[in-house]
Short mmCIF file of C-alpha atoms in Angstrom, two decimals:
data_model
loop_
_atom_site.label_atom_id
_atom_site.label_comp_id
_atom_site.label_asym_id
_atom_site.label_seq_id
_atom_site.Cartn_x
_atom_site.Cartn_y
_atom_site.Cartn_z
CA MET A 25 131.64 -23.15 31.96
CA LYS A 26 133.13 -19.67 32.04
CA CYS A 27 131.35 -16.69 33.60
CA SER A 28 130.90 -14.92 30.27
CA LYS A 29 129.31 -17.99 28.75
CA THR A 30 127.13 -18.59 31.78
CA ARG A 31 125.78 -15.03 31.73
CA THR A 32 124.53 -15.45 28.17
CA TYR A 33 122.27 -18.25 29.45
CA LEU A 34 121.01 -16.54 32.59
CA LYS A 35 117.76 -15.17 31.16
CA ASP A 36 116.91 -18.48 29.50
CA TYR A 37 117.88 -20.22 32.75
CA LEU A 38 115.43 -18.04 34.68
CA ASN A 39 112.70 -18.67 32.11
CA ALA A 40 113.50 -22.40 32.07
CA ARG A 41 114.20 -22.38 28.36
CA LEU A 42 117.47 -24.28 28.55
CA ASN A 43 117.81 -27.97 28.00
CA SER A 44 118.70 -30.16 30.93
CA ARG A 45 122.40 -30.35 30.15
CA LEU A 46 122.81 -26.55 29.94
CA THR A 47 120.58 -26.07 32.98
CA GLU A 48 122.84 -28.34 35.03
CA GLN A 49 125.97 -26.59 33.78
CA VAL A 50 124.59 -23.10 34.55
CA ALA A 51 123.31 -24.23 37.95
CA GLY A 52 126.66 -25.75 38.78
CA HIS A 53 128.51 -22.57 37.80
CA ILE A 54 126.17 -20.33 39.78
CA THR A 55 126.63 -22.46 42.85
CA ALA A 56 130.37 -22.10 42.57
CA CYS A 57 130.60 -18.49 41.30
CA ASN A 58 129.51 -15.77 43.69
CA ASP A 59 129.58 -13.00 41.10
CA CYS A 60 127.42 -14.93 38.65
CA ARG A 61 125.00 -15.70 41.45
CA LYS A 62 124.72 -11.97 42.17
CA GLU A 63 124.27 -11.37 38.48
CA LEU A 64 121.44 -13.87 38.45
CA ASP A 65 119.79 -12.22 41.43
CA PHE A 66 120.04 -8.83 39.79
CA LEU A 67 118.65 -10.16 36.53
CA LYS A 68 115.70 -11.71 38.31
CA SER A 69 114.73 -8.44 40.00
CA TYR A 70 115.53 -6.38 36.91
CA LEU A 71 113.33 -8.51 34.64
CA GLU A 72 110.48 -8.41 37.15
CA GLN A 73 110.70 -4.63 37.22
CA THR A 74 110.84 -4.27 33.44
CA LYS A 75 107.92 -6.64 33.00
CA ALA A 76 105.92 -4.49 35.38
CA ILE A 77 106.41 -1.42 33.23
CA SER A 78 103.20 -0.89 31.34
CA LYS A 79 103.00 -0.77 27.60
CA ILE A 80 102.14 2.57 26.15
CA PRO A 81 99.19 2.44 23.77
CA ALA A 82 99.21 4.38 20.56
CA PRO A 83 97.25 7.65 20.54
CA PRO A 84 93.58 7.40 19.50
CA ASP A 85 94.12 9.21 16.21
CA PHE A 86 97.18 7.16 15.36
CA LEU A 87 95.44 5.10 12.69
CA SER A 88 93.71 8.03 11.03
CA GLU A 89 96.93 10.04 11.01
CA ILE A 90 98.76 7.25 9.23
CA GLN A 91 95.98 6.83 6.70
CA LYS A 92 95.97 10.57 6.07
CA LYS A 93 99.75 10.65 5.57
CA ILE A 94 99.59 7.67 3.24
CA ARG A 95 96.92 9.38 1.16
CA ASP A 96 98.95 12.61 1.04
CA ARG A 97 102.06 10.78 -0.10
CA GLU A 98 100.18 8.74 -2.65
CA TYR A 99 98.82 11.91 -4.24
CA SER A 100 102.07 13.84 -3.97
CA THR A 101 104.36 11.02 -5.01
CA PRO A 102 105.39 11.64 -8.60
CA SER A 103 105.04 8.80 -11.01
CA PRO A 104 108.21 6.77 -11.11
CA ARG A 105 110.62 8.30 -13.55
CA PRO A 106 111.43 6.10 -16.47
CA ARG A 107 114.92 4.80 -16.20
CA PHE A 108 117.24 6.53 -18.58
CA LEU A 109 118.72 3.29 -19.74
CA PRO A 110 116.69 0.27 -18.66
CA LEU A 111 119.31 -1.97 -20.17
CA PRO A 112 122.19 -4.09 -18.92
CA VAL A 113 125.34 -2.11 -18.30
CA PRO A 114 127.33 -3.29 -21.39
CA VAL A 115 124.41 -2.63 -23.71
CA ALA A 116 123.81 0.74 -22.09
CA THR A 117 127.49 1.60 -22.45
CA LEU A 118 127.53 0.67 -26.12
CA ALA A 119 124.34 2.60 -26.71
CA SER A 120 125.81 5.65 -24.99
CA ILE A 121 128.97 5.45 -27.11
CA LEU A 122 126.87 5.13 -30.26
CA ILE A 123 124.76 8.13 -29.33
CA VAL A 124 127.87 10.23 -28.63
CA ALA A 125 129.45 9.14 -31.94
CA VAL A 126 126.34 10.08 -33.90
CA PHE A 127 126.17 13.38 -32.10
CA VAL A 128 129.83 14.18 -32.84
CA PHE A 129 129.37 13.19 -36.48
CA PHE A 130 126.34 15.41 -36.80
CA ILE A 131 128.04 18.38 -35.13
CA ASN A 132 131.12 17.94 -37.35
CA ASN A 133 129.06 17.86 -40.52
CA HIS A 134 126.97 20.76 -39.36
CA PHE A 135 130.01 22.96 -38.81
CA GLN A 136 131.50 21.96 -42.13
CA PHE A 137 128.24 22.94 -43.78
CA ILE A 138 128.30 26.30 -42.02
CA GLN A 139 131.94 26.86 -42.96
CA ASN A 140 131.24 26.05 -46.58
CA ASN A 141 128.35 28.47 -46.63
CA GLN A 142 130.38 31.18 -44.99
CA SER A 143 133.36 30.66 -47.27
CA SER A 144 131.13 30.82 -50.33
CA GLU A 145 129.77 34.14 -49.12
CA ARG A 146 133.09 35.77 -48.36
CA PHE A 147 136.11 36.02 -50.52
CA GLU A 148 139.44 35.72 -48.78
CA PRO A 149 141.81 34.06 -51.24
CA PRO A 150 145.25 33.67 -49.73
CA SER A 151 146.97 34.15 -53.05
CA LEU A 152 145.21 37.40 -53.76
CA VAL A 153 145.91 38.71 -50.35
CA LYS A 154 149.56 38.45 -51.23
CA THR A 155 149.32 39.88 -54.71
CA ALA A 156 146.64 42.51 -54.41
CA PRO A 157 145.48 44.93 -51.75
CA GLU A 158 142.63 43.37 -49.84
CA THR A 159 140.49 46.47 -49.82
CA ALA A 160 140.57 46.71 -53.56
CA ILE A 161 139.42 43.14 -53.94
CA GLU A 162 136.60 43.69 -51.52
CA LYS A 163 135.52 46.68 -53.52
CA ILE A 164 135.61 44.67 -56.67
CA ILE A 165 133.34 41.99 -55.40
CA GLN A 166 130.75 44.22 -53.82
CA PRO A 167 127.37 43.30 -55.25
CA GLN A 168 125.57 46.38 -56.50
CA PRO A 169 122.89 46.83 -59.12
CA PRO A 170 123.82 48.95 -62.11
CA ALA A 171 123.27 52.57 -61.27
CA ASN A 172 124.68 55.06 -63.73
CA GLY A 173 123.86 55.28 -67.34
CA ILE A 174 127.28 54.87 -68.88
CA SER A 175 126.66 51.31 -69.84
CA GLN A 176 124.91 48.17 -68.70
CA ALA A 177 127.16 46.23 -66.41
CA LYS A 178 125.70 42.77 -66.22
CA THR A 179 126.66 41.52 -62.85
CA GLU A 180 126.67 37.80 -62.89
CA THR A 181 125.55 37.13 -59.42
CA SER A 182 124.39 33.81 -60.74
CA SER A 183 127.98 32.80 -61.19
CA ASP A 184 127.58 30.45 -58.24
CA SER A 185 125.44 28.24 -60.40
CA ASN A 186 128.10 28.33 -63.07
CA LEU A 187 130.68 27.47 -60.50
CA SER A 188 129.00 24.25 -59.82
CA ARG A 189 129.50 23.29 -63.41
CA ALA A 190 133.00 24.68 -63.87
CA ASP A 191 134.86 23.43 -60.87
CA ASN A 192 137.88 25.69 -61.02
CA LYS A 193 136.59 28.66 -63.03
CA VAL A 194 134.60 31.70 -62.05
CA SER A 195 133.14 34.25 -64.37
CA GLY A 196 132.16 37.88 -64.33
CA THR A 197 131.24 40.69 -66.63
CA ILE A 198 133.12 43.97 -66.88
CA THR A 199 132.20 46.97 -68.94
CA LEU A 200 134.96 49.28 -70.00
CA THR A 201 134.04 52.72 -71.32
CA LEU A 202 136.86 54.14 -73.35
CA LEU A 203 137.87 57.69 -72.72
CA GLN A 204 138.19 59.77 -75.83
CA LYS A 205 141.57 61.10 -76.60
CA SER A 206 140.17 64.58 -76.97
CA ALA A 207 138.71 64.46 -73.46
CA VAL A 208 142.02 63.68 -71.87
CA PRO A 209 144.81 66.16 -72.12
CA PRO A 210 147.99 64.47 -73.24
CA GLN A 211 149.81 65.46 -70.08
CA MET A 212 147.18 63.85 -67.89
CA SER A 213 148.56 60.45 -68.35
CA GLN A 214 151.82 61.65 -66.95
CA GLN A 215 150.45 64.11 -64.38
CA PRO A 216 147.70 62.28 -62.60
CA LYS A 217 147.67 64.68 -59.69
CA SER A 218 146.23 67.49 -61.70
CA PRO A 219 142.84 68.64 -60.41
CA ASP A 220 141.55 68.62 -63.99
CA ALA A 221 142.12 64.94 -64.41
CA PRO A 222 139.11 62.83 -65.38
CA LEU A 223 137.29 60.66 -62.90
CA ILE A 224 139.54 57.67 -63.21
CA THR A 225 142.58 59.75 -62.48
CA LYS A 226 140.90 61.61 -59.66
CA ARG A 227 140.06 58.37 -57.96
CA ALA A 228 143.57 57.17 -58.27
CA VAL A 229 144.90 60.36 -56.73
CA LYS A 230 142.30 60.47 -53.99
CA LYS A 231 143.05 57.01 -52.83
CA GLY A 232 146.70 57.85 -52.64
CA SER A 233 147.69 54.44 -51.58
CA GLY A 234 146.59 53.12 -54.91
CA GLN A 235 144.28 50.60 -53.39
CA THR A 236 141.66 50.81 -56.03
CA ALA A 237 140.82 48.58 -58.87
CA LEU A 238 141.61 51.36 -61.21
CA GLY A 239 145.29 51.15 -60.58
CA THR A 240 147.72 53.29 -58.68
CA GLY A 241 148.90 56.68 -59.56
CA LYS A 242 152.42 55.42 -59.29
CA SER A 243 151.86 52.77 -61.91
CA ARG A 244 150.18 55.36 -64.10
CA GLN A 245 153.16 57.60 -63.80
CA SER A 246 155.61 54.89 -64.61
CA THR A 247 153.74 53.60 -67.63
CA GLU A 248 153.73 55.39 -70.92
CA ILE A 249 150.35 55.01 -72.39
CA SER A 250 149.77 55.51 -76.01
CA ARG A 251 146.04 55.85 -76.03
CA PRO A 252 144.64 54.13 -79.11
CA ASP A 253 142.53 56.03 -81.52
CA ASP A 254 139.80 53.45 -81.96
CA ILE A 255 138.34 50.48 -80.25
CA ASN A 256 140.13 47.98 -82.42
CA GLN A 257 143.46 49.20 -81.22
CA VAL A 258 142.28 48.82 -77.65
CA ILE A 259 141.19 45.27 -78.36
CA ASN A 260 144.55 44.43 -79.83
CA GLN A 261 146.38 45.89 -76.92
CA ILE A 262 144.18 44.07 -74.45
CA LYS A 263 144.89 40.84 -76.32
CA THR A 264 148.58 41.47 -75.81
CA LYS A 265 148.09 42.23 -72.13
CA VAL A 266 146.05 39.07 -71.69
CA ASN A 267 148.80 36.99 -73.24
CA ILE A 268 151.37 38.62 -71.00
CA LEU A 269 149.23 37.87 -67.95
CA GLY A 270 149.02 34.19 -68.89
CA GLY A 271 145.46 34.31 -70.14
CA ARG A 272 143.85 33.86 -73.47
CA LEU A 273 141.10 35.33 -75.55
CA GLU A 274 138.28 32.88 -75.94
CA ASN A 275 136.44 34.53 -78.79
CA THR A 276 137.21 36.52 -81.88
CA PRO A 277 135.30 39.77 -81.61
CA GLU A 278 133.64 41.15 -84.61
CA GLN A 279 135.36 44.15 -85.98
CA PRO A 280 133.33 46.98 -84.56
CA GLU A 281 133.26 50.34 -86.10
CA ASP A 282 134.03 52.42 -83.12
CA LYS A 283 130.96 51.19 -81.25
CA SER A 284 131.40 48.33 -78.82
CA ALA A 285 132.84 44.87 -78.65
CA GLN A 286 132.71 41.97 -76.26
CA LEU A 287 135.71 39.89 -75.36
CA VAL A 288 135.69 36.65 -73.44
CA ILE A 289 138.94 36.37 -71.57
CA THR A 290 140.21 33.60 -69.36
CA LEU A 291 142.85 34.53 -66.84
CA PRO A 292 144.58 32.98 -63.87
CA VAL A 293 142.86 34.24 -60.77
CA GLU A 294 146.02 35.72 -59.35
CA ASN A 295 146.35 38.03 -62.38
CA TYR A 296 142.81 39.34 -62.23
CA GLN A 297 143.83 42.43 -60.30
CA SER A 298 146.66 43.18 -62.70
CA PHE A 299 144.29 42.81 -65.59
CA LEU A 300 141.92 45.35 -64.09
CA THR A 301 144.81 47.71 -63.58
CA GLU A 302 145.84 47.34 -67.18
CA ILE A 303 142.45 47.88 -68.75
CA SER A 304 141.74 50.81 -66.47
CA LYS A 305 144.38 52.67 -68.43
CA TYR A 306 142.12 52.68 -71.43
CA GLY A 307 139.04 54.02 -69.84
CA GLN A 308 136.65 53.81 -66.96
CA ILE A 309 135.51 50.50 -65.63
CA GLN A 310 131.84 50.46 -65.05
CA LYS A 311 130.90 50.26 -61.44
CA PRO A 312 129.73 48.30 -59.58
CA TYR A 313 132.22 45.58 -60.17
CA PRO A 314 130.91 42.07 -60.55
CA VAL A 315 130.67 39.76 -57.62
CA ILE A 316 133.27 37.14 -58.19
CA ASN A 317 133.95 34.43 -55.72
CA PHE A 318 137.50 33.23 -56.04
CA VAL A 319 137.42 30.61 -53.34
CA ASN A 320 139.00 27.40 -54.54
CA LYS A 321 139.18 28.78 -58.09
CA THR A 322 142.18 29.04 -60.35
CA LEU A 323 140.70 30.69 -63.44
CA VAL A 324 138.46 33.65 -64.00
CA GLU A 325 136.43 34.10 -67.16
CA ILE A 326 135.82 37.75 -67.91
CA LYS A 327 133.23 38.96 -70.37
CA LEU A 328 134.67 42.34 -71.16
CA THR A 329 132.39 44.75 -72.94
CA ILE A 330 134.27 47.66 -74.47
CA SER A 331 132.33 50.71 -75.56
CA ASN A 332 133.18 54.19 -76.70
CA GLY A 333 132.53 56.94 -74.25
CA ASN A 334 130.95 59.28 -76.77
CA GLU A 335 128.20 56.89 -77.66
CA MET B 3 96.08 -2.67 27.41
CA SER B 4 98.45 -3.41 24.60
CA LYS B 5 99.91 -6.79 23.98
CA ARG B 6 103.50 -7.68 24.65
CA PHE B 7 105.97 -8.46 21.91
CA SER B 8 105.88 -12.16 22.81
CA GLU B 9 102.10 -12.22 22.81
CA LEU B 10 101.91 -11.12 19.20
CA LYS B 11 102.82 -14.50 17.80
CA GLU B 12 99.79 -15.02 15.71
CA PRO B 13 99.80 -17.73 13.13
CA PRO B 14 102.00 -16.64 10.26
CA ALA B 15 99.25 -17.51 7.86
CA THR B 16 97.20 -14.60 9.18
CA ASP B 17 99.81 -11.96 8.45
CA HIS B 18 100.71 -13.80 5.31
CA GLN B 19 97.12 -13.79 4.13
CA LEU B 20 96.61 -10.14 5.01
CA ILE B 21 99.71 -9.19 3.06
CA LEU B 22 98.54 -11.20 0.07
CA ASP B 23 95.14 -9.53 0.29
CA PHE B 24 96.74 -6.11 0.43
CA LEU B 25 98.99 -6.86 -2.51
CA GLY B 26 95.94 -8.15 -4.32
CA GLY B 27 94.35 -4.71 -4.07
CA ASN B 28 92.52 -4.79 -0.76
CA PRO B 29 93.65 -1.77 1.29
CA GLU B 30 91.54 -2.89 4.25
CA ALA B 31 93.99 -5.73 4.81
CA PHE B 32 96.72 -3.23 5.62
CA ASN B 33 94.41 -1.51 8.08
CA GLN B 34 94.05 -4.79 9.91
CA LEU B 35 97.80 -5.21 10.04
CA LEU B 36 98.05 -1.65 11.29
CA LEU B 37 95.50 -2.25 14.05
CA GLN B 38 97.32 -5.37 15.08
CA TYR B 39 100.78 -3.83 15.34
CA LYS B 40 100.20 -0.18 16.14
CA ASN B 41 100.56 -0.51 19.92
CA PRO B 42 103.69 -2.68 20.08
CA VAL B 43 105.40 -0.57 17.41
CA TYR B 44 104.43 2.65 19.13
CA ASN B 45 105.59 1.28 22.49
CA LEU B 46 108.90 0.21 20.99
CA CYS B 47 109.41 3.67 19.57
CA CYS B 48 108.54 5.25 22.92
CA ARG B 49 111.11 3.14 24.72
CA MET B 50 113.72 3.85 22.11
CA LEU B 51 113.21 7.59 21.88
CA GLU B 52 111.95 8.61 25.36
CA ASN B 53 109.74 11.26 23.77
CA ALA B 54 106.08 10.84 22.86
CA GLY B 55 106.20 13.19 19.88
CA ASP B 56 109.26 11.61 18.32
CA ALA B 57 107.89 8.15 19.06
CA GLU B 58 104.62 8.92 17.32
CA ASP B 59 106.42 10.34 14.32
CA CYS B 60 108.68 7.30 14.03
CA ALA B 61 105.85 4.82 14.54
CA GLN B 62 103.79 6.49 11.84
CA GLU B 63 106.79 6.60 9.55
CA THR B 64 107.31 2.90 10.19
CA PHE B 65 103.83 2.03 8.98
CA ILE B 66 104.05 4.37 6.02
CA LYS B 67 107.31 2.74 4.97
CA ALA B 68 105.70 -0.64 5.41
CA TYR B 69 102.73 0.42 3.30
CA PHE B 70 104.87 1.55 0.40
CA GLY B 71 107.46 -1.20 0.84
CA LEU B 72 105.18 -4.16 1.21
CA LYS B 73 105.47 -4.84 -2.51
CA GLY B 74 109.08 -5.81 -1.84
CA PHE B 75 108.29 -8.10 1.06
CA ARG B 76 109.74 -11.52 0.19
CA PHE B 77 108.19 -13.56 3.08
CA LYS B 78 111.68 -14.66 4.13
CA SER B 79 110.97 -13.49 7.67
CA SER B 80 107.78 -12.88 9.59
CA PHE B 81 105.95 -9.64 9.00
CA LYS B 82 106.46 -8.74 12.65
CA THR B 83 110.23 -9.06 12.37
CA TRP B 84 110.20 -7.08 9.16
CA LEU B 85 108.04 -4.36 10.70
CA TYR B 86 110.18 -4.16 13.84
CA ARG B 87 113.29 -3.89 11.71
CA ILE B 88 111.79 -0.87 9.99
CA ALA B 89 110.83 0.64 13.33
CA VAL B 90 114.25 0.08 14.87
CA ASN B 91 116.04 1.58 11.88
CA THR B 92 113.70 4.55 11.83
CA CYS B 93 114.34 5.15 15.53
CA LYS B 94 118.08 4.76 15.05
CA ASN B 95 118.04 7.34 12.31
CA LYS B 96 116.10 9.63 14.58
CA MET B 97 118.47 9.05 17.48
CA THR B 98 121.50 9.85 15.37
CA SER B 99 120.01 12.98 13.86
CA ALA B 100 121.64 16.22 14.93
CA GLU B 101 118.29 17.78 15.74
CA TYR B 102 117.38 14.94 18.12
CA ARG B 103 120.76 14.93 19.83
CA SER B 104 120.78 18.67 20.35
CA ARG B 105 117.29 18.45 21.81
CA GLN B 106 118.35 15.65 24.09
CA ASN B 107 121.19 17.78 25.42
CA ILE B 108 118.78 20.59 26.23
CA ILE B 109 116.40 18.22 27.96
CA GLU B 110 119.18 16.69 29.97
CA LEU B 111 120.18 20.12 31.20
CA ASP B 112 116.60 20.89 32.13
CA LYS B 113 115.80 17.52 33.69
CA PRO B 114 119.03 15.84 34.70
CA ILE B 115 117.45 13.10 36.78
CA SER B 116 114.30 11.90 35.08
CA HIS B 117 112.58 13.37 32.07
CA LEU B 118 110.10 10.59 31.47
CA ASP B 119 106.43 11.26 31.60
CA ASP B 120 104.43 9.49 34.26
CA MET B 121 102.65 7.55 31.55
CA TYR B 122 105.92 5.92 30.62
CA LEU B 123 106.37 4.60 34.14
CA GLU B 124 102.90 3.29 34.88
CA ILE B 125 102.94 -0.03 36.68
CA GLU B 126 100.68 -2.65 35.24
CA ASP B 127 99.51 -4.23 38.51
CA LYS B 128 96.87 -1.84 39.86
CA SER B 129 96.19 -4.03 42.92
CA LYS B 130 99.41 -2.95 44.60
CA SER B 131 99.38 -0.45 47.41
CA PRO B 132 100.17 3.17 46.61
CA GLU B 133 103.47 2.92 48.50
CA THR B 134 104.50 -0.18 46.57
CA ALA B 135 103.33 1.36 43.33
CA ALA B 136 105.29 4.52 44.04
CA LEU B 137 108.39 2.53 44.90
CA GLU B 138 108.09 0.44 41.77
CA LYS B 139 107.51 3.55 39.74
CA GLU B 140 110.68 5.04 41.14
CA THR B 141 112.57 1.85 40.37
CA ALA B 142 111.15 1.78 36.85
CA ALA B 143 112.28 5.38 36.36
CA ALA B 144 115.78 4.46 37.50
CA ILE B 145 115.85 1.45 35.16
CA MET B 146 114.65 3.50 32.21
CA ASN B 147 117.20 6.20 32.94
CA ALA B 148 119.92 3.57 33.02
CA ILE B 149 118.69 2.06 29.75
CA ASN B 150 118.44 5.46 28.12
CA SER B 151 122.03 6.18 29.01
CA LEU B 152 123.22 3.20 26.96
CA PRO B 153 124.64 3.50 23.47
CA PRO B 154 122.02 3.11 20.71
CA LEU B 155 122.80 -0.50 19.81
CA GLU B 156 122.92 -1.74 23.39
CA LYS B 157 119.78 0.23 24.16
CA THR B 158 118.03 -1.34 21.18
CA LEU B 159 119.00 -4.83 22.31
CA ILE B 160 117.85 -4.25 25.88
CA VAL B 161 114.54 -2.72 24.80
CA LEU B 162 113.82 -5.55 22.37
CA CYS B 163 114.88 -8.31 24.77
CA ASP B 164 114.04 -7.15 28.27
CA ILE B 165 111.16 -4.72 27.73
CA GLU B 166 109.52 -6.11 24.61
CA ASP B 167 110.48 -9.66 25.66
CA GLY B 168 111.69 -10.69 22.25
CA SER B 169 113.62 -13.89 21.68
CA TYR B 170 117.28 -13.87 20.77
CA GLU B 171 116.47 -15.19 17.31
CA GLU B 172 113.96 -12.44 16.65
CA ILE B 173 116.36 -9.79 17.90
CA ALA B 174 119.11 -11.17 15.70
CA ALA B 175 116.77 -11.00 12.72
CA ILE B 176 115.65 -7.46 13.57
CA THR B 177 119.08 -6.00 14.22
CA GLY B 178 120.95 -8.05 11.67
CA LEU B 179 123.45 -9.27 14.26
CA LYS B 180 124.57 -12.83 14.73
CA LEU B 181 122.81 -14.81 17.42
CA GLY B 182 125.98 -15.24 19.48
CA THR B 183 126.71 -11.54 19.22
CA VAL B 184 123.24 -10.69 20.45
CA LYS B 185 123.62 -12.98 23.45
CA SER B 186 127.07 -11.81 24.43
CA LYS B 187 126.22 -8.13 23.95
CA LEU B 188 123.10 -8.50 26.04
CA ALA B 189 125.03 -10.25 28.81
CA ARG B 190 127.64 -7.49 28.89
CA THR B 191 125.00 -4.74 28.76
CA ARG B 192 123.05 -6.26 31.64
CA HIS B 193 126.24 -6.47 33.63
CA HIS B 194 126.79 -2.81 32.88
CA LEU B 195 123.23 -2.00 33.97
CA ARG B 196 123.80 -3.91 37.17
CA SER B 197 126.60 -1.56 38.11
CA LYS B 198 124.47 1.44 37.17
CA LEU B 199 121.50 0.23 39.17
CA GLU B 200 123.46 -0.78 42.19
CA GLY B 201 121.48 0.30 45.23
CA VAL B 202 118.24 0.52 43.26
CA ILE B 203 117.72 -3.15 42.55
#
């Protein structure tokens, strides 16, 4: 038996816990090995000394201290938190994926809903941005209650409900008050910058850039207007303009006797601004302009009420 | 006087029954277990930590852990082994804590030779003469200093085997080491102690 092996048995050898075969082997090695014999002698004295060391009793209040600490921890220990996912890992993973998918779906729909609401409230048609000044369009669609007494401009703010029925058409009402030929000096149509020009001309001059729905001074200068004598002539000319702009007249107005008439006109949306410019040459368009939402629309239905200004 | 580790071998049915009673809702059963094991556990902690305050803290923590962990006791080992394993691990955690080690360094500077209280070195046999008792006390101090200078694992093995008089099987169960490892490590550690205590024993 080697020394290292013998030394693992020395304590059991001293305490007589080895079987006879191991006892003989250890005894034989110790007899032959001086170092292991010294080790055995040391172990014998060492164990006697360690056995003599007294055991230290626990303090008198040891038990009460433990009981107090246990009580404190029992009262302060929060109730066990429910496990977030008390499920097997694959099920928990699938459940997590499902929850995330539902969440993403909800968020996506929610934002689409918000975008639809926002887009229905604001008018930013790309085509009109190209064809007409943006500020003029914004002025046109400003919702305002009728204020002055020239005529009743019926603003169809309820056009949204109509939109739901007519998918690609939007409608609005415009009142045009004709200017009497006697009220406008003949040169005014060609000299719009005169300070004596009527309101429509003044507005066109003030704006300068021509960004009003009433048309630009430049276009007024370049267009020879033969102001009609009566309302029927205006209606006929507007019919012609509508045909030129790709629209059509939906009704046949009764022949008024210089009073008022109502036309129902359908136009492509992109020509709405041009139409306003054209009819503004015949008179003053009643403000405020109707709120018309052009988003996703291709046609605009205009209920144009024409009245004489001296009424 | 407290019992030795080897003298605590009560019939397993007793501990077993007390545990079952406690788990059945009788808190008094745990108090009986506590009374039975408080001295050996406290003594083990004292020998491991060399400081009465730390030993008391660790011994109390051991029983508190046992109280709250007894629901998970599987009866695969004896309650004593299970309790000692908790105590040893609690002491090891304490010994490896930065606060404990820094405090040990300060103590060593203050008391380089022996920093053990007299209570730790009391000799059991009161019939011995004062000279013999004083000599044995001095020897015990030297032995404890040598043991305290050992690394934590070797110190744990020596305390469990030579001071608490535990069997190799119990020590293997407490420390989680293999039986052969326990034996060989103990043999090497004792050989190391022999060189340290040369001239004393």
